[in-house]
CSV table of C-alpha atoms in Angstrom, one decimal:
chain,number,residue,atom,x,y,z
T,12,UNK,CA,30.9,-56.9,70.5
T,13,UNK,CA,32.1,-58.4,67.2
T,14,UNK,CA,32.6,-61.8,69.0
T,15,UNK,CA,29.1,-61.8,70.4
T,16,UNK,CA,27.8,-60.8,66.9
T,17,UNK,CA,29.7,-63.8,65.5
T,18,UNK,CA,28.3,-66.2,68.1
T,19,UNK,CA,24.8,-64.9,67.1
T,20,UNK,CA,25.6,-65.3,63.4
T,21,UNK,CA,26.6,-68.9,64.0
T,22,UNK,CA,23.6,-69.7,66.1
T,23,UNK,CA,21.2,-68.3,63.5
T,24,UNK,CA,22.9,-70.2,60.6
T,25,UNK,CA,22.8,-73.4,62.8
T,26,UNK,CA,19.0,-72.9,63.5
T,27,UNK,CA,18.4,-72.1,59.8
T,28,UNK,CA,20.1,-75.4,58.8
T,29,UNK,CA,18.4,-77.4,61.3
T,30,UNK,CA,15.0,-75.9,60.7
T,31,UNK,CA,12.2,-77.8,58.8
T,32,UNK,CA,11.9,-75.2,56.0
T,33,UNK,CA,12.1,-76.5,52.4
T,34,UNK,CA,14.9,-75.4,50.0
T,35,UNK,CA,13.1,-72.3,48.9
T,36,UNK,CA,12.4,-71.2,52.6
T,37,UNK,CA,16.0,-72.0,53.4
T,38,UNK,CA,17.3,-69.8,50.7
T,39,UNK,CA,15.1,-66.9,51.7
T,40,UNK,CA,16.1,-67.2,55.4
T,41,UNK,CA,19.8,-67.3,54.2
T,42,UNK,CA,19.3,-64.1,52.0
T,43,UNK,CA,17.7,-62.4,54.9
T,44,UNK,CA,20.6,-63.2,57.1
T,45,UNK,CA,23.0,-62.0,54.4
T,46,UNK,CA,21.0,-58.6,54.0
T,47,UNK,CA,20.7,-57.8,57.5
T,48,UNK,CA,23.2,-59.4,60.1
T,49,UNK,CA,26.2,-57.4,61.2
T,50,UNK,CA,28.5,-60.6,60.5
T,51,UNK,CA,27.1,-61.1,57.1
T,52,UNK,CA,29.9,-61.8,54.5
T,53,UNK,CA,28.3,-59.2,52.1
T,54,UNK,CA,30.1,-55.9,52.3
T,55,UNK,CA,28.3,-53.3,54.4
T,56,UNK,CA,27.9,-50.9,51.4
T,57,UNK,CA,26.3,-53.7,49.3
T,58,UNK,CA,23.6,-54.6,52.0
T,59,UNK,CA,21.1,-51.8,51.5
T,60,UNK,CA,18.9,-53.2,48.7
T,61,UNK,CA,20.7,-56.5,48.5
T,62,UNK,CA,18.8,-58.6,46.1
T,63,UNK,CA,19.9,-62.1,47.6
T,64,UNK,CA,22.1,-64.5,46.5
T,65,UNK,CA,22.0,-66.1,43.0
T,66,UNK,CA,21.1,-69.9,42.9
T,67,UNK,CA,20.8,-72.4,40.4
T,68,UNK,CA,17.2,-73.9,40.1
T,69,UNK,CA,16.4,-76.6,42.6
T,70,UNK,CA,17.8,-79.7,41.0
T,71,UNK,CA,16.5,-83.2,42.3
T,72,UNK,CA,19.4,-84.9,40.3
T,73,UNK,CA,21.9,-83.2,42.3
T,74,UNK,CA,21.2,-85.4,45.4
T,75,UNK,CA,23.1,-88.7,45.6
T,76,UNK,CA,23.7,-91.4,48.2
T,77,UNK,CA,27.2,-92.9,48.1
T,78,UNK,CA,29.2,-95.5,50.1
T,79,UNK,CA,31.9,-94.4,52.4
T,80,UNK,CA,35.3,-95.8,52.8
T,81,UNK,CA,37.8,-95.1,55.5
T,82,UNK,CA,40.5,-92.6,54.7
T,83,UNK,CA,43.6,-91.3,56.8
T,84,UNK,CA,46.1,-88.6,56.5
T,85,UNK,CA,46.2,-84.9,57.0
T,86,UNK,CA,46.2,-81.7,55.1
T,87,UNK,CA,47.5,-78.4,56.4
T,88,UNK,CA,46.2,-75.3,54.9
T,89,UNK,CA,47.6,-71.8,55.6
T,90,UNK,CA,44.8,-69.5,55.7
T,91,UNK,CA,46.7,-66.4,55.1
T,92,UNK,CA,44.7,-64.8,58.0
T,93,UNK,CA,44.6,-64.9,61.8
T,94,UNK,CA,43.7,-68.6,61.8
T,95,UNK,CA,47.2,-69.3,60.6
T,96,UNK,CA,47.8,-73.0,59.5
T,97,UNK,CA,44.7,-75.0,59.9
T,98,UNK,CA,45.1,-78.9,59.9
T,99,UNK,CA,42.5,-81.1,58.5
T,100,UNK,CA,42.1,-85.0,58.8
T,101,UNK,CA,40.8,-87.3,56.3
T,102,UNK,CA,38.0,-89.3,57.8
T,103,UNK,CA,36.3,-91.0,54.9
T,104,UNK,CA,35.9,-90.8,51.1
T,105,UNK,CA,32.6,-90.7,49.6
T,106,UNK,CA,32.5,-92.7,46.1
T,107,UNK,CA,29.9,-90.5,44.3
T,108,UNK,CA,28.6,-90.5,40.8
T,109,UNK,CA,30.4,-87.0,40.5
T,110,UNK,CA,33.7,-88.6,41.5
T,111,UNK,CA,35.4,-89.2,44.9
T,112,UNK,CA,35.2,-86.7,47.5
T,113,UNK,CA,37.1,-86.5,50.9
T,114,UNK,CA,35.2,-85.8,54.1
T,115,UNK,CA,37.6,-83.8,56.4
T,116,UNK,CA,37.7,-83.3,60.2
T,117,UNK,CA,38.9,-79.9,61.2
T,118,UNK,CA,41.6,-80.5,63.8
T,119,UNK,CA,40.8,-77.6,66.1
T,120,UNK,CA,39.3,-77.2,69.4
T,121,UNK,CA,35.7,-78.7,69.0
T,122,UNK,CA,36.5,-79.9,65.6
T,123,UNK,CA,34.0,-80.2,62.8
T,124,UNK,CA,33.2,-81.9,59.4
T,125,UNK,CA,34.3,-80.0,56.4
T,126,UNK,CA,33.4,-80.9,52.7
T,127,UNK,CA,34.7,-78.5,50.2
T,128,UNK,CA,34.4,-79.2,46.5
T,129,UNK,CA,35.2,-77.6,43.3
T,130,UNK,CA,33.2,-78.8,40.3
T,131,UNK,CA,32.9,-78.1,36.5
T,132,UNK,CA,30.9,-74.9,37.1
T,133,UNK,CA,33.6,-73.3,39.2
T,134,UNK,CA,35.2,-70.2,37.5
T,135,UNK,CA,32.2,-69.7,35.0
T,136,UNK,CA,28.8,-70.2,36.8
T,137,UNK,CA,30.0,-70.5,40.4
T,138,UNK,CA,32.9,-69.2,42.6
T,139,UNK,CA,36.1,-70.2,41.0
T,140,UNK,CA,37.6,-71.5,44.2
T,141,UNK,CA,34.9,-74.0,44.8
T,142,UNK,CA,32.0,-74.2,47.3
T,143,UNK,CA,31.2,-76.0,50.5
T,144,UNK,CA,28.7,-78.7,51.2
T,145,UNK,CA,29.2,-78.3,54.8
T,146,UNK,CA,31.4,-76.8,57.5
T,147,UNK,CA,29.9,-77.7,60.8
T,148,UNK,CA,32.3,-75.3,62.6
T,149,UNK,CA,30.1,-72.6,61.0
T,150,UNK,CA,26.9,-74.3,61.9
T,151,UNK,CA,26.0,-75.8,58.5
T,152,UNK,CA,24.4,-79.1,59.8
T,153,UNK,CA,22.3,-81.7,58.0
T,154,UNK,CA,21.4,-80.4,54.7
T,155,UNK,CA,24.3,-80.6,52.3
T,156,UNK,CA,25.8,-83.8,54.0
T,157,UNK,CA,23.7,-86.4,55.9
T,158,UNK,CA,25.6,-89.3,57.4
T,159,UNK,CA,23.4,-92.5,56.9
T,160,UNK,CA,23.6,-96.0,58.6
T,161,UNK,CA,25.9,-98.6,57.0
T,162,UNK,CA,28.8,-96.3,56.2
T,163,UNK,CA,26.8,-94.3,53.6
T,164,UNK,CA,26.2,-90.7,53.0
T,165,UNK,CA,23.6,-88.5,51.3
T,166,UNK,CA,25.1,-85.4,49.6
T,167,UNK,CA,22.6,-82.7,48.4
T,168,UNK,CA,24.5,-80.2,46.0
T,169,UNK,CA,21.3,-77.9,46.3
T,170,UNK,CA,22.9,-76.8,49.4
T,171,UNK,CA,26.4,-75.9,48.0
T,172,UNK,CA,27.4,-72.6,49.1
T,173,UNK,CA,30.2,-70.1,48.6
T,174,UNK,CA,32.8,-69.5,51.2
T,175,UNK,CA,32.9,-65.9,52.6
T,176,UNK,CA,35.9,-64.9,50.5
T,177,UNK,CA,33.7,-65.2,47.4
T,178,UNK,CA,31.8,-62.1,48.6
T,179,UNK,CA,34.6,-60.0,50.1
T,180,UNK,CA,38.4,-60.1,50.2
T,181,UNK,CA,38.5,-59.4,53.9
T,182,UNK,CA,37.8,-63.0,54.5
T,183,UNK,CA,40.4,-65.9,54.1
T,184,UNK,CA,38.8,-69.3,53.2
T,185,UNK,CA,40.3,-72.7,52.7
T,186,UNK,CA,39.5,-73.8,49.1
T,187,UNK,CA,38.9,-77.3,47.9
T,188,UNK,CA,42.1,-79.5,47.7
T,189,UNK,CA,42.9,-81.4,44.5
T,190,UNK,CA,41.3,-84.6,45.7
T,191,UNK,CA,37.9,-82.7,46.2
T,192,UNK,CA,37.8,-81.5,42.5
T,193,UNK,CA,35.4,-83.2,40.1
T,194,UNK,CA,34.8,-82.5,36.5
T,195,UNK,CA,31.1,-82.9,36.7
T,196,UNK,CA,29.4,-79.5,36.5
T,197,UNK,CA,27.0,-79.5,39.4
T,198,UNK,CA,24.4,-76.9,38.5
T,199,UNK,CA,22.9,-76.7,41.9
T,200,UNK,CA,23.2,-74.6,44.9
T,201,UNK,CA,24.7,-71.1,45.1
T,202,UNK,CA,26.2,-69.4,41.9
T,203,UNK,CA,28.9,-66.9,41.6
T,204,UNK,CA,28.3,-63.7,43.5
T,205,UNK,CA,30.3,-61.4,41.2
T,206,UNK,CA,30.1,-61.8,37.4
């Protein structure tokens, strides 16, 4: 039944990301999933009384539009888990005010857009390994990354979120590669789960 629970988790995540709720409603919906769903990354023992994820306050300055330029090449990451080595293909680079960020395509069945990043808050205020703006394989569509006409992208750091491994060691997660590391502290989105 774990596989069916995982399918349900992904559907609920996708529905939340595609819903018309505002940022506050989105965060409340996400906290509810984390507290109650069997596939939550929050350890089972910590779910009763789960207070919710800690977030930076909404930050309108954490939203940028940036031009995209084509990119090529591949990155292979050994997850250290059952997924083994996962290949990612560069599809574009966003030239943001934060720095250059590569948009990756996951080279697996069905594929998916993946944008991990590590910023100046990581390791102090947010998870040390970095956060994600989107991982469409997991159903995170349309909030952190929005493709625009004319080879442009809108990035909203208010939707940065921790990978599952930030909550529990039972998860193995790809982290931001060096080309997706920026020095700017992005005080937006999810904060570190553990102090």
